[in-house]
Short mmCIF file of C-alpha atoms and ligand atoms in Angstrom, two decimals:
data_model
loop_
_atom_site.label_atom_id
_atom_site.label_comp_id
_atom_site.label_asym_id
_atom_site.label_seq_id
_atom_site.Cartn_x
_atom_site.Cartn_y
_atom_site.Cartn_z
CA MET W 954 12.49 -11.72 -25.17
CA ILE W 955 11.38 -12.81 -21.71
CA GLN W 956 8.63 -10.51 -20.47
CA LYS W 957 7.35 -9.71 -17.00
CA ILE W 958 4.59 -11.90 -15.57
CA LYS W 959 1.07 -10.72 -16.42
CA GLY W 960 -0.32 -8.50 -13.67
CA THR W 961 3.08 -7.34 -12.36
CA MET W 962 4.73 -3.98 -12.95
CA ASP W 963 8.11 -2.32 -13.31
CA ILE W 964 8.30 0.95 -11.41
CA LEU W 965 10.80 3.10 -13.28
CA PRO W 966 13.06 5.88 -11.90
CA GLU W 967 10.59 8.53 -13.16
CA GLN W 968 7.82 6.85 -11.14
CA THR W 969 9.60 5.88 -7.92
CA PRO W 970 9.76 9.47 -6.53
CA LEU W 971 5.93 9.52 -6.38
CA PHE W 972 5.84 6.11 -4.66
CA ARG W 973 8.51 7.26 -2.23
CA TYR W 974 6.67 10.50 -1.48
CA ILE W 975 3.43 8.62 -0.77
CA GLU W 976 5.25 6.05 1.36
CA GLN W 977 6.92 8.87 3.28
CA VAL W 978 3.54 10.50 4.02
CA MET W 979 2.17 7.11 5.13
CA ARG W 980 5.14 6.49 7.44
CA GLU W 981 5.01 9.98 8.94
CA GLU W 982 1.27 9.86 9.59
CA ALA W 983 1.40 6.29 11.02
CA GLU W 984 4.20 7.32 13.36
CA LYS W 985 2.28 10.46 14.43
CA TYR W 986 -0.52 8.11 15.50
CA GLY W 987 1.93 5.94 17.44
CA PHE W 988 2.25 2.96 15.06
CA GLY W 989 5.62 1.21 14.71
CA GLU W 990 6.78 -0.37 11.45
CA ILE W 991 6.76 -4.17 11.21
CA ARG W 992 8.32 -6.24 8.41
CA THR W 993 7.21 -9.85 7.99
CA PRO W 994 8.23 -12.49 5.41
CA THR W 995 6.92 -12.37 1.85
CA PHE W 996 5.84 -16.02 2.11
CA GLU W 997 4.30 -17.98 4.94
CA ASN W 998 2.87 -21.41 5.60
CA THR W 999 -0.27 -21.69 3.46
CA ALA W 1000 -2.22 -22.76 6.57
CA LEU W 1001 -1.79 -19.26 8.05
CA PHE W 1002 -3.84 -17.67 5.26
CA VAL W 1003 -6.32 -20.55 5.02
CA ARG W 1004 -7.08 -20.21 8.72
CA GLY W 1005 -6.63 -16.44 8.94
CA VAL W 1006 -8.25 -15.11 5.77
CA GLY W 1007 -10.76 -17.99 5.58
CA ASP W 1008 -11.05 -21.09 3.42
CA THR W 1009 -14.30 -19.98 1.76
CA THR W 1010 -12.95 -16.59 0.60
CA ASP W 1011 -12.08 -15.86 -3.05
CA VAL W 1012 -8.56 -14.96 -1.90
CA VAL W 1013 -7.90 -18.45 -0.52
CA GLN W 1014 -10.02 -20.46 -2.95
CA LYS W 1015 -8.95 -18.81 -6.20
CA GLU W 1016 -6.21 -16.24 -5.81
CA MET W 1017 -3.25 -17.43 -3.74
CA TYR W 1018 0.14 -18.20 -5.23
CA THR W 1019 0.74 -21.52 -3.47
CA PHE W 1020 3.55 -23.97 -4.08
CA ALA W 1021 5.42 -26.85 -2.49
CA ASP W 1022 8.59 -25.87 -0.64
CA ARG W 1023 11.73 -27.57 -1.98
CA ASP W 1024 13.17 -28.99 1.18
CA GLU W 1025 10.17 -30.22 3.13
CA ASN W 1026 6.80 -31.57 2.37
CA ARG W 1027 5.31 -28.18 3.10
CA SER W 1028 2.93 -25.85 1.28
CA ILE W 1029 3.85 -22.20 1.27
CA SER W 1030 2.06 -19.16 -0.19
CA LEU W 1031 3.04 -15.66 -1.21
CA ARG W 1032 1.19 -13.30 1.14
CA PRO W 1033 -2.14 -12.19 -0.36
CA GLU W 1034 -2.49 -9.55 2.42
CA GLY W 1035 -0.74 -8.44 5.60
CA THR W 1036 -3.07 -8.97 8.56
CA ALA W 1037 -2.63 -12.73 9.07
CA SER W 1038 1.18 -12.38 9.01
CA VAL W 1039 1.11 -9.55 11.55
CA VAL W 1040 -1.05 -11.63 13.89
CA ARG W 1041 1.38 -14.54 13.52
CA ALA W 1042 4.32 -12.23 14.25
CA LEU W 1043 2.51 -10.76 17.27
CA LEU W 1044 2.08 -14.24 18.74
CA GLU W 1045 5.44 -15.68 17.69
CA ASN W 1046 7.31 -12.72 19.20
CA GLY W 1047 5.32 -12.71 22.42
CA ARG W 1048 3.93 -9.24 21.78
CA HIS W 1049 0.43 -10.36 22.77
CA VAL W 1050 1.55 -10.23 26.41
CA GLY W 1051 3.15 -6.80 26.01
CA ALA W 1052 1.68 -3.44 26.96
CA MET W 1053 -1.59 -2.88 25.15
CA PRO W 1054 -2.55 -1.62 22.69
CA GLN W 1055 0.08 -2.94 20.26
CA LYS W 1056 0.12 -0.87 17.06
CA PHE W 1057 1.90 -1.86 13.85
CA TYR W 1058 2.10 -0.50 10.32
CA TYR W 1059 3.59 -1.96 7.17
CA ILE W 1060 4.23 -1.15 3.51
CA ILE W 1061 4.38 -4.43 1.61
CA ASN W 1062 3.93 -6.16 -1.70
CA CYS W 1063 1.08 -8.69 -1.87
CA PHE W 1064 0.15 -11.30 -4.45
CA ARG W 1065 -3.27 -12.36 -5.71
CA HIS W 1066 -4.05 -14.22 -8.92
CA GLU W 1067 -6.88 -11.91 -10.02
CA ALA W 1068 -7.87 -10.77 -13.52
CA PRO W 1069 -5.61 -7.73 -14.09
CA GLN W 1070 -7.28 -4.42 -14.97
CA ALA W 1071 -6.81 -0.76 -14.07
CA GLY W 1072 -6.22 -0.69 -10.29
CA ARG W 1073 -6.03 -4.47 -9.99
CA SER W 1074 -2.77 -6.35 -10.40
CA ARG W 1075 -1.33 -9.68 -9.33
CA GLU W 1076 1.51 -8.12 -7.41
CA PHE W 1077 0.38 -4.96 -5.65
CA PHE W 1078 1.45 -2.72 -2.78
CA GLN W 1079 -0.33 -2.01 0.47
CA PHE W 1080 0.12 0.38 3.34
CA GLY W 1081 -1.61 -1.25 6.30
CA THR W 1082 -1.99 -0.89 10.04
CA GLU W 1083 -3.10 -3.26 12.81
CA THR W 1084 -4.06 -2.40 16.41
CA PHE W 1085 -4.35 -5.16 19.03
CA GLY W 1086 -5.86 -5.27 22.48
CA ALA W 1087 -8.32 -2.37 22.23
CA ALA W 1088 -11.98 -3.41 22.10
CA ALA W 1089 -13.44 0.11 22.41
CA PRO W 1090 -14.79 2.01 19.38
CA ALA W 1091 -12.04 4.60 20.00
CA ALA W 1092 -9.56 2.12 18.41
CA ASP W 1093 -11.75 1.96 15.30
CA ALA W 1094 -11.90 5.78 15.22
CA ASN W 1095 -8.11 6.02 15.65
CA ALA W 1096 -7.48 3.66 12.69
CA ILE W 1097 -10.01 5.44 10.49
CA GLY W 1098 -8.57 8.80 11.57
CA LEU W 1099 -5.11 7.72 10.38
CA ALA W 1100 -6.41 6.58 6.97
CA ALA W 1101 -8.31 9.86 6.59
CA ALA W 1102 -5.19 11.86 7.56
CA VAL W 1103 -3.14 10.11 4.86
CA PHE W 1104 -5.77 10.91 2.21
CA ARG W 1105 -5.94 14.52 3.40
CA ARG W 1106 -2.17 14.96 3.14
CA LEU W 1107 -2.16 13.48 -0.34
CA GLY W 1108 -4.79 16.02 -1.43
CA LEU W 1109 -7.52 13.38 -1.85
CA THR W 1110 -10.42 15.41 -0.53
CA SER W 1111 -13.08 13.59 -2.55
CA VAL W 1112 -12.31 10.10 -1.21
CA ARG W 1113 -15.42 9.01 0.74
CA LEU W 1114 -15.59 6.79 3.81
CA HIS W 1115 -18.26 4.06 3.67
CA LEU W 1116 -18.98 2.49 7.04
CA ASN W 1117 -20.93 -0.56 8.19
CA SER W 1118 -21.14 -3.08 11.02
CA ILE W 1119 -21.37 -6.79 10.29
CA GLY W 1120 -21.99 -7.81 13.92
CA CYS W 1121 -20.33 -10.43 16.10
CA ALA W 1122 -20.67 -14.12 17.00
CA GLU W 1123 -23.77 -13.15 19.01
CA CYS W 1124 -25.73 -11.61 16.13
CA ARG W 1125 -24.27 -13.74 13.30
CA PRO W 1126 -26.55 -16.84 13.66
CA ALA W 1127 -29.80 -14.90 13.05
CA TYR W 1128 -28.20 -13.09 10.11
CA ARG W 1129 -26.80 -16.29 8.63
CA LYS W 1130 -30.24 -17.85 8.87
CA ALA W 1131 -31.83 -14.90 7.05
CA LEU W 1132 -29.18 -15.09 4.33
CA THR W 1133 -29.51 -18.85 3.93
CA GLU W 1134 -33.26 -18.48 3.51
CA TYR W 1135 -32.90 -15.63 1.02
CA TYR W 1136 -30.30 -17.37 -1.15
CA GLY W 1137 -32.07 -20.72 -0.76
CA ALA W 1138 -35.05 -19.15 -2.54
CA HIS W 1139 -32.75 -18.14 -5.45
CA ILE W 1140 -30.57 -21.23 -5.61
CA GLY W 1141 -30.91 -21.63 -9.38
CA GLU W 1142 -29.30 -18.21 -9.96
CA LEU W 1143 -26.11 -18.94 -7.99
CA CYS W 1144 -22.71 -19.79 -9.50
CA ASP W 1145 -21.19 -23.21 -8.72
CA THR W 1146 -18.82 -21.85 -6.05
CA CYS W 1147 -21.68 -20.10 -4.26
CA HIS W 1148 -23.69 -23.33 -4.20
CA THR W 1149 -20.97 -24.79 -1.98
CA ARG W 1150 -20.56 -21.54 -0.03
CA LEU W 1151 -24.26 -21.45 0.81
CA ALA W 1152 -23.80 -24.49 3.02
CA GLN W 1153 -20.36 -23.46 4.39
CA ASN W 1154 -20.48 -19.68 4.82
CA PRO W 1155 -23.44 -17.77 3.32
CA LEU W 1156 -21.79 -14.40 4.12
CA ARG W 1157 -19.26 -15.04 1.36
CA LEU W 1158 -22.05 -15.01 -1.24
CA LEU W 1159 -22.32 -11.26 -0.67
CA ASP W 1160 -18.96 -10.50 -2.28
CA CYS W 1161 -19.03 -13.02 -5.14
CA LYS W 1162 -17.96 -11.28 -8.38
CA ASN W 1163 -20.18 -13.44 -10.61
CA PRO W 1164 -22.76 -11.01 -12.16
CA SER W 1165 -25.80 -13.12 -11.27
CA CYS W 1166 -24.63 -13.54 -7.62
CA ALA W 1167 -23.73 -9.82 -7.43
CA ALA W 1168 -27.27 -8.89 -8.57
CA LEU W 1169 -28.75 -11.08 -5.82
CA ALA W 1170 -26.43 -9.57 -3.21
CA SER W 1171 -27.85 -6.08 -3.76
CA ALA W 1172 -31.27 -7.16 -2.44
CA ALA W 1173 -30.01 -9.55 0.27
CA PRO W 1174 -30.80 -9.05 4.00
CA ARG W 1175 -28.56 -6.38 5.58
CA THR W 1176 -26.31 -6.97 8.59
CA VAL W 1177 -27.35 -3.68 10.26
CA ASP W 1178 -30.87 -5.05 10.71
CA TYR W 1179 -29.57 -7.99 12.77
CA LEU W 1180 -27.10 -6.33 15.18
CA CYS W 1181 -27.23 -7.28 18.87
CA PRO W 1182 -27.49 -4.37 21.37
CA ALA W 1183 -23.73 -4.40 22.12
CA CYS W 1184 -22.79 -4.23 18.41
CA ARG W 1185 -25.34 -1.50 17.81
CA GLU W 1186 -23.93 0.55 20.68
CA HIS W 1187 -20.36 0.01 19.42
CA PHE W 1188 -21.37 1.24 15.99
CA GLU W 1189 -23.26 4.26 17.30
CA THR W 1190 -20.37 5.28 19.57
CA LEU W 1191 -17.95 5.00 16.64
CA CYS W 1192 -20.21 7.20 14.51
CA SER W 1193 -20.35 9.88 17.21
CA LEU W 1194 -16.55 9.73 17.64
CA LEU W 1195 -16.06 10.23 13.91
CA ASP W 1196 -18.49 13.17 14.07
CA ALA W 1197 -16.44 14.68 16.91
CA MET W 1198 -13.22 14.19 14.88
CA GLY W 1199 -14.76 15.91 11.85
CA ILE W 1200 -14.52 12.78 9.67
CA SER W 1201 -17.47 12.47 7.34
CA TYR W 1202 -18.84 9.06 6.36
CA THR W 1203 -21.78 7.30 4.75
CA VAL W 1204 -23.36 4.35 6.51
CA ASP W 1205 -23.37 1.78 3.73
CA PRO W 1206 -24.94 -1.64 4.43
CA SER W 1207 -23.45 -3.05 1.22
CA ILE W 1208 -19.91 -3.00 2.71
CA VAL W 1209 -19.31 -6.57 3.94
CA ARG W 1210 -15.60 -7.12 2.97
CA GLY W 1211 -14.21 -10.19 1.24
CA LEU W 1212 -12.13 -11.68 4.05
CA ASP W 1213 -13.55 -13.92 6.78
CA TYR W 1214 -11.97 -12.43 9.87
CA TYR W 1215 -14.08 -9.29 10.24
CA THR W 1216 -16.45 -8.60 13.15
CA ARG W 1217 -18.43 -5.46 13.93
CA THR W 1218 -16.93 -2.41 12.15
CA VAL W 1219 -16.08 -2.68 8.46
CA PHE W 1220 -15.19 0.24 6.21
CA GLU W 1221 -13.92 1.22 2.80
CA PHE W 1222 -12.63 4.50 1.41
CA ILE W 1223 -13.84 4.93 -2.15
CA ALA W 1224 -12.43 7.24 -4.83
CA GLU W 1225 -15.33 7.52 -7.28
CA GLY W 1226 -14.41 7.54 -10.92
CA ILE W 1227 -10.78 6.32 -10.81
CA ALA W 1228 -11.65 2.93 -12.39
CA ALA W 1229 -13.92 -0.05 -11.84
CA GLN W 1230 -11.67 -0.77 -8.83
CA SER W 1231 -12.37 2.36 -6.81
CA THR W 1232 -11.80 1.08 -3.26
CA VAL W 1233 -8.56 2.73 -2.21
CA CYS W 1234 -8.65 1.41 1.35
CA GLY W 1235 -10.47 -1.36 3.18
CA GLY W 1236 -10.47 -2.49 6.76
CA GLY W 1237 -12.33 -3.39 9.87
CA ARG W 1238 -12.38 -5.02 13.27
CA TYR W 1239 -11.34 -8.66 13.70
CA ASP W 1240 -12.00 -9.58 17.33
CA GLY W 1241 -11.76 -13.36 16.79
CA LEU W 1242 -8.68 -13.59 14.55
CA VAL W 1243 -5.90 -13.70 17.17
CA GLU W 1244 -7.67 -16.54 18.98
CA SER W 1245 -8.36 -18.45 15.76
CA LEU W 1246 -4.62 -18.34 14.99
CA GLY W 1247 -3.78 -19.94 18.33
CA GLY W 1248 -3.47 -16.86 20.59
CA PRO W 1249 -5.55 -15.51 23.44
CA SER W 1250 -8.83 -13.71 22.95
CA LEU W 1251 -7.49 -10.33 21.81
CA PRO W 1252 -9.44 -7.77 19.79
CA GLY W 1253 -7.97 -6.23 16.65
CA ILE W 1254 -8.72 -3.51 14.11
CA GLY W 1255 -6.89 -2.41 10.99
CA PHE W 1256 -6.96 -1.40 7.35
CA ALA W 1257 -4.90 -1.53 4.20
CA MET W 1258 -4.75 0.87 1.27
CA GLY W 1259 -3.57 0.00 -2.23
CA LEU W 1260 -0.74 2.25 -3.41
CA THR W 1261 -1.50 2.09 -7.14
CA ARG W 1262 -5.15 2.97 -6.51
CA VAL W 1263 -4.03 5.87 -4.31
CA ILE W 1264 -1.85 7.05 -7.21
CA MET W 1265 -4.79 6.79 -9.63
CA ALA W 1266 -6.88 8.91 -7.25
CA MET W 1267 -4.04 11.46 -6.97
CA GLU W 1268 -3.76 11.62 -10.76
CA GLN W 1269 -7.48 12.31 -10.95
CA ALA W 1270 -7.22 14.97 -8.23
CA GLY W 1271 -4.17 16.56 -9.90
CA THR W 1272 -1.92 15.99 -6.88
CA ALA W 1273 0.33 13.28 -8.36
CA SER W 1274 3.26 15.38 -9.53
CA VAL W 1275 6.44 15.36 -7.48
CA ALA W 1276 9.82 16.79 -8.41
CA LEU W 1277 12.24 14.29 -9.91
CA PRO W 1278 15.71 14.23 -8.38
CA HIS W 1279 18.47 15.88 -10.43
CA PRO W 1280 22.23 16.31 -9.90
CA ARG W 1281 23.49 19.65 -8.64
CA LEU W 1282 26.62 19.44 -10.77
CA TYR W 1283 27.72 17.77 -13.99
CA ILE W 1284 31.49 17.72 -14.59
CA ALA W 1285 32.57 17.48 -18.23
CA PRO W 1286 36.19 16.33 -18.72
CA LEU W 1287 37.37 17.27 -22.22
CA CYS W 1288 40.37 14.92 -22.50
CA PRO W 1289 41.60 11.70 -20.82
CA ALA W 1290 44.08 13.72 -18.73
CA ALA W 1291 41.20 15.64 -17.10
CA VAL W 1292 39.28 12.52 -16.02
CA PRO W 1293 41.21 11.85 -12.74
CA THR W 1294 40.81 15.50 -11.66
CA ALA W 1295 37.10 15.39 -12.56
CA TYR W 1296 36.50 12.16 -10.62
CA ALA W 1297 38.52 13.35 -7.60
CA LEU W 1298 36.48 16.56 -7.49
CA ALA W 1299 33.19 14.65 -7.89
CA GLU W 1300 34.10 12.33 -4.99
CA ARG W 1301 35.00 15.27 -2.77
CA LEU W 1302 31.76 17.13 -3.55
CA ARG W 1303 29.60 14.01 -2.98
CA ALA W 1304 31.33 13.38 0.34
CA ALA W 1305 30.42 16.97 1.27
CA GLY W 1306 26.76 16.23 0.45
CA SER W 1307 26.25 17.39 -3.16
CA SER W 1308 24.89 15.20 -5.94
CA CYS W 1309 27.36 15.18 -8.78
CA GLU W 1310 27.73 13.34 -12.10
CA CYS W 1311 30.76 13.00 -14.30
CA ASP W 1312 31.19 11.73 -17.88
CA MET W 1313 31.98 8.01 -18.19
CA MET W 1314 31.74 7.64 -21.97
CA ASP W 1315 34.59 9.81 -23.37
CA ARG W 1316 32.00 11.91 -25.19
CA SER W 1317 32.40 15.23 -27.02
CA LEU W 1318 31.66 18.44 -25.13
CA LYS W 1319 28.49 18.92 -27.21
CA ALA W 1320 27.20 15.46 -26.32
CA GLN W 1321 28.09 15.96 -22.66
CA MET W 1322 26.28 19.30 -22.45
CA LYS W 1323 23.21 17.79 -24.11
CA TYR W 1324 23.23 14.99 -21.51
CA ALA W 1325 23.73 17.47 -18.63
CA GLY W 1326 20.64 19.36 -19.84
CA LYS W 1327 18.63 16.17 -20.12
CA ILE W 1328 19.36 15.06 -16.56
CA GLY W 1329 18.53 18.54 -15.26
CA ALA W 1330 21.97 19.38 -13.78
CA GLU W 1331 21.87 22.73 -11.97
CA TYR W 1332 25.51 23.53 -12.81
CA THR W 1333 28.15 22.24 -15.21
CA LEU W 1334 31.91 22.50 -14.88
CA ILE W 1335 34.09 22.00 -17.96
CA LEU W 1336 37.60 20.62 -17.38
CA GLY W 1337 40.17 20.64 -20.19
CA GLU W 1338 43.99 20.64 -20.19
CA GLU W 1339 44.05 24.43 -19.81
CA GLU W 1340 41.76 24.39 -16.76
CA ILE W 1341 43.82 21.69 -15.08
CA ALA W 1342 47.03 23.65 -15.72
CA SER W 1343 45.62 26.98 -14.45
CA GLY W 1344 43.57 25.45 -11.60
CA ARG W 1345 40.58 27.58 -12.72
CA ALA W 1346 37.43 26.61 -14.67
CA GLN W 1347 34.08 28.02 -15.86
CA LEU W 1348 31.07 27.09 -13.70
CA ARG W 1349 27.89 27.37 -15.77
CA ASN W 1350 24.53 27.97 -14.11
CA MET W 1351 22.25 25.95 -16.39
CA ARG W 1352 19.00 27.56 -15.23
CA GLU W 1353 20.12 31.16 -15.60
CA GLY W 1354 22.52 30.63 -18.52
CA THR W 1355 25.27 32.55 -16.65
CA GLN W 1356 28.91 31.60 -16.18
CA GLU W 1357 31.62 32.44 -13.63
CA GLU W 1358 35.25 31.50 -13.20
CA VAL W 1359 36.02 29.43 -10.11
CA ALA W 1360 39.19 28.05 -8.51
CA LEU W 1361 39.31 24.22 -8.52
CA GLU W 1362 41.17 24.01 -5.22
CA GLY W 1363 38.65 24.13 -2.37
CA PHE W 1364 35.77 24.46 -4.87
CA THR W 1365 32.28 24.10 -3.35
CA LEU W 1366 28.92 24.56 -5.04
CA PRO W 1367 26.88 27.69 -4.31
CA CYS W 1368 24.11 26.98 -1.76
P1 HAM U 859 -8.39 -5.84 1.07
O1 HAM U 859 -9.70 -5.13 0.94
O2 HAM U 859 -8.33 -7.20 0.48
O3 HAM U 859 -8.06 -5.89 2.61
O4 HAM U 859 -7.23 -4.98 0.45
C1 HAM U 859 -7.01 -3.65 0.90
C2 HAM U 859 -6.74 -2.73 -0.26
O5 HAM U 859 -5.66 -3.24 -1.05
C3 HAM U 859 -7.88 -2.59 -1.26
O6 HAM U 859 -8.82 -1.65 -0.81
C4 HAM U 859 -7.14 -2.12 -2.50
O7 HAM U 859 -6.90 -0.73 -2.42
C5 HAM U 859 -5.84 -2.87 -2.40
N1 HAM U 859 -5.88 -4.08 -3.25
C6 HAM U 859 -6.41 -5.29 -2.95
N2 HAM U 859 -6.26 -6.15 -3.98
C7 HAM U 859 -5.60 -5.48 -4.95
C8 HAM U 859 -5.13 -5.82 -6.26
N3 HAM U 859 -5.27 -7.04 -6.76
N4 HAM U 859 -4.50 -4.87 -6.98
C9 HAM U 859 -4.31 -3.61 -6.48
N5 HAM U 859 -4.72 -3.24 -5.25
C10 HAM U 859 -5.36 -4.15 -4.48
C11 HAM U 859 -6.95 -6.45 3.15
O8 HAM U 859 -6.00 -6.83 2.51
C12 HAM U 859 -6.95 -6.48 4.66
N6 HAM U 859 -5.74 -7.17 5.12
C13 HAM U 859 -7.04 -5.07 5.21
C14 HAM U 859 -7.05 -5.06 6.71
C15 HAM U 859 -6.02 -4.81 7.52
N7 HAM U 859 -8.11 -5.32 7.46
C16 HAM U 859 -7.75 -5.26 8.73
N8 HAM U 859 -6.49 -4.98 8.80
#
């Protein structure tokens, strides 16, 4: 038997109502905050992610699904995240010259060749938002406020916001120098990839998953100690805005993020205890990304949350149960002659807005009633030769176990 690819998942009809509920909350909250939905292609030119996400990141170096296109000598990749594609779409559709700020949200599948474990898969789902054109800390607070609102509505009160600033082009050189010196003194403890990264981009050593590199990262110099006055002020203003909005946070210098485009604010929402992968949302400011992808100098800020991790957090919080859909009526024809009447009635009731199922397997009444119970039908209507001849049938209320006689002509379900 051919099986699904490792790290992918089937989401079955019993599970989709929870996904749809969560997606609905995400859409409603994003739209309350003035974000419009954007849909971009599942695959893009590989160069977009190499330039956007960064060629020294784990995502680009180790995790992208990249292949040659069939009809041109071109490399394409399945999207490992949404931000780079949204920036491309912003520029390609001329939205960078539109009224600012431009605010987008998306619910997408992403692909990363990572080692699968609880909360980490190779195809996964993200709700993300991107805001362009707003350099002030208020844009950071607005994005964080939206993420916090989604968690609140999903009953995730114990998800904690961890906040940091990783500075800008101004403060980066001094910080890079401090990092290079620190890691240079421990060069023998670094993995092979980090040896190369040390020369190319020492910041990437901070999120290497190799145990020996991760141990070094915990004692490495911290970005907050190297911020220039403008970055410090940005960070302090953001903190006071979050205080005013009643959003609690922990300043956490260990948050550096694994993608290259971030500047200044970076943040993660963490759901302690769900699994080793407890970051349910990650984001930050990316003031240089639009320019590096060929656009004007335009600031940006955004985040993405992983849907399966959100579900794990909801399961832990006991807020993951949603009602499964069920038909209002099940019609049980008892003989072939009753089938056309049953199907005509079902069509009429559906057209009037009721969900309605009808036997399609010529089963016995006993088997049909068992099935009607299993699918949770609210009512059943039994149609035999006698009922068709008299134009009257028994409507059974499955919850209450009561029965009443109804006329088939003009029949409608009780409200
Ligand atoms: P990220 O931190 O790579 O950021 O991913 C965001 C979230 O997606 C994570 O916090 C996690 O919940 C979920 N996630 C990531 N990888 C996996 C995986 N393999 N399996 C399951 N869930 C996963 C970004 O993607 C940025 N584009 C976020 C952003 C938007 N920054 C600015 N704008």
